[in-house]
Amino acid sequence: MTRFVVVPQWQGSPAARAMQLVDGAEAIAGDLPRSACVRVEVPLEAGDALGTRVHRLSTLQQTRARIDDLLASETDRIVIVGGDCSVALGGIAHAAARHERLGLVWFDAHGDLHTPDSSVSGAFAGMALRAALGDGESSLAVSPGIAPSRTVLVGARDLDVAESAFLADTPLARLDAVDLADTALADAVSQTDADAVWVHLDLDVLDPAAITGLTAASPFGADPARIVAALAALRARVPLAGASITGFAPASAAAAVDDLGTILRLVGALA
């Protein structure tokens, strides 16, 4: 059985439209079976940096604690519905505690590889993958982190200088989402020693022609059908420990309806 954990957190995002991530998470949840959904209450306030370089850290910590508490007794496979990318970290930490050699697939137009020292925005979503690897803000990072050698970054095409420098020195595999062959992802994960895999899918990995409700669309993205096929091939080879899907920020309820068909096909591939 799959349990959907809905986390409408916006506080990790750097976008001017960040609060529309709340609407996006709720729109996705509205089309999922109610009996399979549980919601994590996200504080209303923006939050305080607590003397760090991570904006809104106090609220991010509260939400993470609530995710951790919920997942502590969870035995079903989890799909986290966000919200910004950082909501994935609690699920990844939960899965890593159950799988000694957890692999990580991170679909995203951006690297999300900053640390508090390298980030210009201070937005934690831009540090989320780096935190999954165990680096950055200690109160939110996965510990121990996922090994870079068991991590695959898919579709990243909008990288900052610091992120590119990190990738140049790190054994982290990368795939181009535009030309994603059906078995390329499965092959990349199979070449690691992962005993299970967590899949994170930020919807901005998609081409803007496929979805409109994004806070930071980037051209030359992935075709949803290619991602669905790649996930099917991956799941045929490596057990899926859990997943997260984030980044939906519809401009209106009507606009959300236009994108939900595509999003739900992706949710189905993960669940």
CSV table of N, CA, C and O in Angstrom, one decimal, residues 63-135:
chain,number,residue,atom,x,y,z
A,63,THR,N,8.3,22.0,10.6
A,63,THR,CA,7.6,21.1,9.6
A,63,THR,C,8.4,19.8,9.5
A,63,THR,O,7.8,18.7,9.5
A,64,ARG,N,9.7,19.8,9.5
A,64,ARG,CA,10.5,18.6,9.5
A,64,ARG,C,10.2,17.7,10.7
A,64,ARG,O,10.1,16.5,10.6
A,65,ALA,N,10.1,18.3,11.8
A,65,ALA,CA,9.9,17.6,13.1
A,65,ALA,C,8.5,16.9,12.9
A,65,ALA,O,8.4,15.7,13.4
A,66,ARG,N,7.5,17.5,12.4
A,66,ARG,CA,6.2,16.9,12.2
A,66,ARG,C,6.2,15.8,11.2
A,66,ARG,O,5.6,14.7,11.4
A,67,ILE,N,7.0,15.9,10.1
A,67,ILE,CA,7.2,14.8,9.2
A,67,ILE,C,7.8,13.7,9.8
A,67,ILE,O,7.4,12.5,9.7
A,68,ASP,N,8.9,13.9,10.6
A,68,ASP,CA,9.6,12.8,11.2
A,68,ASP,C,8.8,12.1,12.2
A,68,ASP,O,8.8,10.9,12.3
A,69,ASP,N,7.9,12.8,13.0
A,69,ASP,CA,7.1,12.2,13.9
A,69,ASP,C,6.0,11.3,13.2
A,69,ASP,O,5.7,10.2,13.7
A,70,LEU,N,5.5,11.8,12.1
A,70,LEU,CA,4.5,11.0,11.4
A,70,LEU,C,5.1,9.8,10.8
A,70,LEU,O,4.5,8.7,10.9
A,71,LEU,N,6.3,9.9,10.2
A,71,LEU,CA,6.9,8.7,9.6
A,71,LEU,C,7.5,7.7,10.5
A,71,LEU,O,7.8,6.6,10.1
A,72,ALA,N,7.7,8.1,11.8
A,72,ALA,CA,8.3,7.2,12.7
A,72,ALA,C,7.6,5.9,12.9
A,72,ALA,O,8.2,4.8,13.1
A,73,SER,N,6.3,5.9,12.7
A,73,SER,CA,5.5,4.7,12.9
A,73,SER,C,4.9,4.2,11.6
A,73,SER,O,4.1,3.2,11.5
A,74,GLU,N,5.4,4.7,10.5
A,74,GLU,CA,4.8,4.4,9.1
A,74,GLU,C,5.6,3.2,8.5
A,74,GLU,O,6.8,3.2,8.5
A,75,THR,N,4.8,2.2,8.1
A,75,THR,CA,5.4,1.0,7.5
A,75,THR,C,5.0,0.9,6.0
A,75,THR,O,5.7,0.1,5.3
A,76,ASP,N,4.1,1.7,5.5
A,76,ASP,CA,3.7,1.7,4.1
A,76,ASP,C,4.7,2.5,3.3
A,76,ASP,O,5.5,3.3,3.8
A,77,ARG,N,4.7,2.2,2.0
A,77,ARG,CA,5.5,3.1,1.1
A,77,ARG,C,5.0,4.5,1.1
A,77,ARG,O,3.8,4.7,1.0
A,78,ILE,N,5.8,5.5,1.1
A,78,ILE,CA,5.4,6.9,1.2
A,78,ILE,C,5.7,7.6,-0.1
A,78,ILE,O,6.7,7.5,-0.7
A,79,VAL,N,4.7,8.4,-0.5
A,79,VAL,CA,4.9,9.4,-1.5
A,79,VAL,C,4.6,10.8,-0.9
A,79,VAL,O,3.4,11.0,-0.5
A,80,ILE,N,5.6,11.6,-0.8
A,80,ILE,CA,5.4,12.9,-0.2
A,80,ILE,C,5.0,13.9,-1.3
A,80,ILE,O,5.6,14.0,-2.4
A,81,VAL,N,3.9,14.7,-1.0
A,81,VAL,CA,3.4,15.6,-2.0
A,81,VAL,C,3.6,17.0,-1.4
A,81,VAL,O,3.1,17.4,-0.4
A,82,GLY,N,4.5,17.8,-2.1
A,82,GLY,CA,4.8,19.2,-1.6
A,82,GLY,C,4.1,20.2,-2.5
A,82,GLY,O,3.4,19.8,-3.5
A,83,GLY,N,4.3,21.5,-2.2
A,83,GLY,CA,5.3,22.0,-1.4
A,83,GLY,C,6.6,22.2,-2.2
A,83,GLY,O,6.8,21.9,-3.3
A,84,ASP,N,7.6,22.8,-1.5
A,84,ASP,CA,8.9,23.0,-2.0
A,84,ASP,C,9.7,21.7,-1.9
A,84,ASP,O,9.4,20.8,-1.1
A,85,CYS,N,10.9,21.7,-2.5
A,85,CYS,CA,11.7,20.4,-2.6
A,85,CYS,C,12.2,19.9,-1.3
A,85,CYS,O,12.4,18.7,-1.1
A,86,SER,N,12.3,20.8,-0.3
A,86,SER,CA,12.9,20.4,0.9
A,86,SER,C,12.0,19.4,1.7
A,86,SER,O,12.5,18.8,2.7
A,87,VAL,N,10.8,19.3,1.4
A,87,VAL,CA,9.9,18.4,2.1
A,87,VAL,C,10.3,17.0,1.9
A,87,VAL,O,9.9,16.1,2.7
A,88,ALA,N,11.1,16.7,0.9
A,88,ALA,CA,11.5,15.3,0.6
A,88,ALA,C,12.5,14.8,1.6
A,88,ALA,O,12.6,13.6,1.8
A,89,LEU,N,13.2,15.7,2.4
A,89,LEU,CA,14.3,15.2,3.2
A,89,LEU,C,13.8,14.3,4.3
A,89,LEU,O,14.5,13.3,4.7
A,90,GLY,N,12.7,14.6,4.9
A,90,GLY,CA,12.2,13.7,6.0
A,90,GLY,C,11.9,12.3,5.5
A,90,GLY,O,12.2,11.3,6.2
A,91,GLY,N,11.3,12.2,4.3
A,91,GLY,CA,11.1,10.9,3.7
A,91,GLY,C,12.4,10.2,3.3
A,91,GLY,O,12.5,9.0,3.5
A,92,ILE,N,13.3,10.9,2.8
A,92,ILE,CA,14.6,10.3,2.5
A,92,ILE,C,15.3,9.7,3.7
A,92,ILE,O,15.8,8.6,3.7
A,93,ALA,N,15.3,10.5,4.8
A,93,ALA,CA,15.9,10.1,6.0
A,93,ALA,C,15.2,8.8,6.6
A,93,ALA,O,15.9,7.9,7.0
A,94,HIS,N,13.9,8.8,6.5
A,94,HIS,CA,13.1,7.6,6.9
A,94,HIS,C,13.5,6.4,6.1
A,94,HIS,O,13.7,5.3,6.7
A,95,ALA,N,13.6,6.6,4.8
A,95,ALA,CA,13.9,5.4,3.9
A,95,ALA,C,15.3,5.0,4.1
A,95,ALA,O,15.6,3.8,4.1
A,96,ALA,N,16.2,5.9,4.4
A,96,ALA,CA,17.7,5.6,4.6
A,96,ALA,C,17.8,4.8,5.9
A,96,ALA,O,18.8,3.9,5.9
A,97,ALA,N,17.0,5.0,6.8
A,97,ALA,CA,17.1,4.2,8.1
A,97,ALA,C,16.7,2.8,7.9
A,97,ALA,O,17.0,1.9,8.7
A,98,ARG,N,15.9,2.5,6.8
A,98,ARG,CA,15.4,1.2,6.5
A,98,ARG,C,16.2,0.5,5.4
A,98,ARG,O,16.1,-0.7,5.3
A,99,HIS,N,17.0,1.2,4.7
A,99,HIS,CA,17.8,0.6,3.6
A,99,HIS,C,19.2,1.2,3.7
A,99,HIS,O,19.5,2.3,3.5
A,100,GLU,N,20.1,0.3,4.0
A,100,GLU,CA,21.5,0.7,4.3
A,100,GLU,C,22.2,1.3,3.1
A,100,GLU,O,23.0,2.2,3.2
A,101,ARG,N,21.8,0.9,1.9
A,101,ARG,CA,22.4,1.4,0.7
A,101,ARG,C,21.4,2.1,-0.2
A,101,ARG,O,21.2,1.7,-1.4
A,102,LEU,N,20.7,3.0,0.4
A,102,LEU,CA,19.6,3.7,-0.4
A,102,LEU,C,20.2,4.5,-1.5
A,102,LEU,O,21.2,5.3,-1.3
A,103,GLY,N,19.6,4.4,-2.7
A,103,GLY,CA,20.0,5.2,-3.8
A,103,GLY,C,19.0,6.4,-3.9
A,103,GLY,O,17.9,6.3,-3.3
A,104,LEU,N,19.4,7.4,-4.6
A,104,LEU,CA,18.6,8.6,-4.7
A,104,LEU,C,18.5,9.1,-6.2
A,104,LEU,O,19.6,9.3,-6.8
A,105,VAL,N,17.4,9.2,-6.7
A,105,VAL,CA,17.2,9.9,-8.0
A,105,VAL,C,16.5,11.2,-7.8
A,105,VAL,O,15.4,11.3,-7.2
A,106,TRP,N,17.1,12.3,-8.3
A,106,TRP,CA,16.6,13.6,-8.1
A,106,TRP,C,16.3,14.3,-9.5
A,106,TRP,O,17.2,14.7,-10.2
A,107,PHE,N,15.0,14.3,-9.8
A,107,PHE,CA,14.6,15.0,-11.1
A,107,PHE,C,14.4,16.5,-10.7
A,107,PHE,O,13.6,16.9,-9.9
A,108,ASP,N,15.1,17.4,-11.4
A,108,ASP,CA,15.0,18.8,-11.1
A,108,ASP,C,15.7,19.6,-12.2
A,108,ASP,O,16.7,19.2,-12.7
A,109,ALA,N,15.1,20.7,-12.6
A,109,ALA,CA,15.7,21.6,-13.6
A,109,ALA,C,16.9,22.3,-12.9
A,109,ALA,O,17.8,22.8,-13.6
A,110,HIS,N,16.9,22.4,-11.6
A,110,HIS,CA,18.0,23.1,-10.9
A,110,HIS,C,18.8,22.0,-10.1
A,110,HIS,O,18.4,20.9,-9.9
A,111,GLY,N,20.0,22.5,-9.6
A,111,GLY,CA,20.8,21.5,-8.9
A,111,GLY,C,20.4,21.3,-7.5
A,111,GLY,O,20.6,20.2,-7.0
A,112,ASP,N,19.9,22.3,-6.8
A,112,ASP,CA,19.6,22.2,-5.4
A,112,ASP,C,20.8,21.8,-4.6
A,112,ASP,O,20.7,21.1,-3.6
A,113,LEU,N,22.0,22.3,-5.0
A,113,LEU,CA,23.2,21.8,-4.5
A,113,LEU,C,24.0,22.8,-3.6
A,113,LEU,O,25.2,22.6,-3.3
A,114,HIS,N,23.3,23.9,-3.3
A,114,HIS,CA,24.0,24.9,-2.5
A,114,HIS,C,24.1,24.5,-1.0
A,114,HIS,O,23.4,23.6,-0.5
A,115,THR,N,25.0,25.1,-0.3
A,115,THR,CA,25.0,25.1,1.1
A,115,THR,C,24.7,26.5,1.6
A,115,THR,O,24.6,27.4,0.8
A,116,PRO,N,24.4,26.7,2.9
A,116,PRO,CA,24.1,28.0,3.4
A,116,PRO,C,25.2,29.0,3.0
A,116,PRO,O,24.9,30.2,2.8
A,117,ASP,N,26.5,28.6,2.9
A,117,ASP,CA,27.6,29.5,2.6
A,117,ASP,C,27.6,29.9,1.1
A,117,ASP,O,28.0,31.0,0.8
A,118,SER,N,27.1,29.0,0.2
A,118,SER,CA,27.2,29.4,-1.2
A,118,SER,C,25.9,30.0,-1.7
A,118,SER,O,25.9,30.6,-2.8
A,119,SER,N,24.8,29.8,-1.0
A,119,SER,CA,23.5,30.3,-1.5
A,119,SER,C,23.4,31.8,-1.5
A,119,SER,O,23.7,32.4,-0.4
A,120,VAL,N,23.0,32.4,-2.6
A,120,VAL,CA,22.7,33.8,-2.6
A,120,VAL,C,21.4,34.1,-2.0
A,120,VAL,O,21.2,35.1,-1.3
A,121,SER,N,20.4,33.3,-2.3
A,121,SER,CA,19.0,33.5,-1.9
A,121,SER,C,18.7,33.2,-0.4
A,121,SER,O,17.8,33.7,0.2
A,122,GLY,N,19.5,32.2,0.1
A,122,GLY,CA,19.2,31.7,1.4
A,122,GLY,C,18.0,30.8,1.5
A,122,GLY,O,17.6,30.4,2.6
A,123,ALA,N,17.4,30.5,0.4
A,123,ALA,CA,16.2,29.6,0.3
A,123,ALA,C,16.7,28.1,0.4
A,123,ALA,O,17.5,27.7,-0.4
A,124,PHE,N,16.1,27.4,1.3
A,124,PHE,CA,16.5,26.1,1.6
A,124,PHE,C,16.2,25.1,0.5
A,124,PHE,O,16.9,24.1,0.3
A,125,ALA,N,15.2,25.3,-0.3
A,125,ALA,CA,14.9,24.4,-1.4
A,125,ALA,C,16.1,24.3,-2.4
A,125,ALA,O,16.3,23.3,-3.0
A,126,GLY,N,16.9,25.4,-2.5
A,126,GLY,CA,18.1,25.4,-3.3
A,126,GLY,C,19.2,24.6,-2.7
A,126,GLY,O,20.3,24.5,-3.3
A,127,MET,N,19.0,24.2,-1.5
A,127,MET,CA,20.0,23.4,-0.8
A,127,MET,C,19.6,21.9,-0.5
A,127,MET,O,20.3,21.2,0.2
A,128,ALA,N,18.4,21.6,-1.0
A,128,ALA,CA,17.8,20.3,-0.6
A,128,ALA,C,18.6,19.1,-1.0
A,128,ALA,O,18.7,18.2,-0.2
A,129,LEU,N,19.0,19.0,-2.3
A,129,LEU,CA,19.8,17.8,-2.7
A,129,LEU,C,21.1,17.7,-1.9
A,129,LEU,O,21.5,16.7,-1.4
A,130,ARG,N,21.7,18.9,-1.7
A,130,ARG,CA,23.0,18.9,-0.9
A,130,ARG,C,22.7,18.4,0.5
A,130,ARG,O,23.5,17.6,1.1
A,131,ALA,N,21.6,18.8,1.1
A,131,ALA,CA,21.2,18.3,2.4
A,131,ALA,C,20.9,16.8,2.4
A,131,ALA,O,21.2,16.1,3.4
A,132,ALA,N,20.4,16.3,1.3
A,132,ALA,CA,20.1,14.8,1.2
A,132,ALA,C,21.5,14.1,1.2
A,132,ALA,O,21.5,12.9,1.7
A,133,LEU,N,22.5,14.7,0.8
A,133,LEU,CA,23.8,14.1,0.8
A,133,LEU,C,24.5,14.3,2.1
A,133,LEU,O,25.7,13.8,2.3
A,134,GLY,N,23.9,15.0,3.0
A,134,GLY,CA,24.4,15.1,4.4
A,134,GLY,C,25.1,16.4,4.7
A,134,GLY,O,25.7,16.5,5.8
A,135,ASP,N,25.1,17.3,3.7
A,135,ASP,CA,25.8,18.6,3.9
A,135,ASP,C,24.9,19.7,4.3
A,135,ASP,O,23.7,19.7,4.0
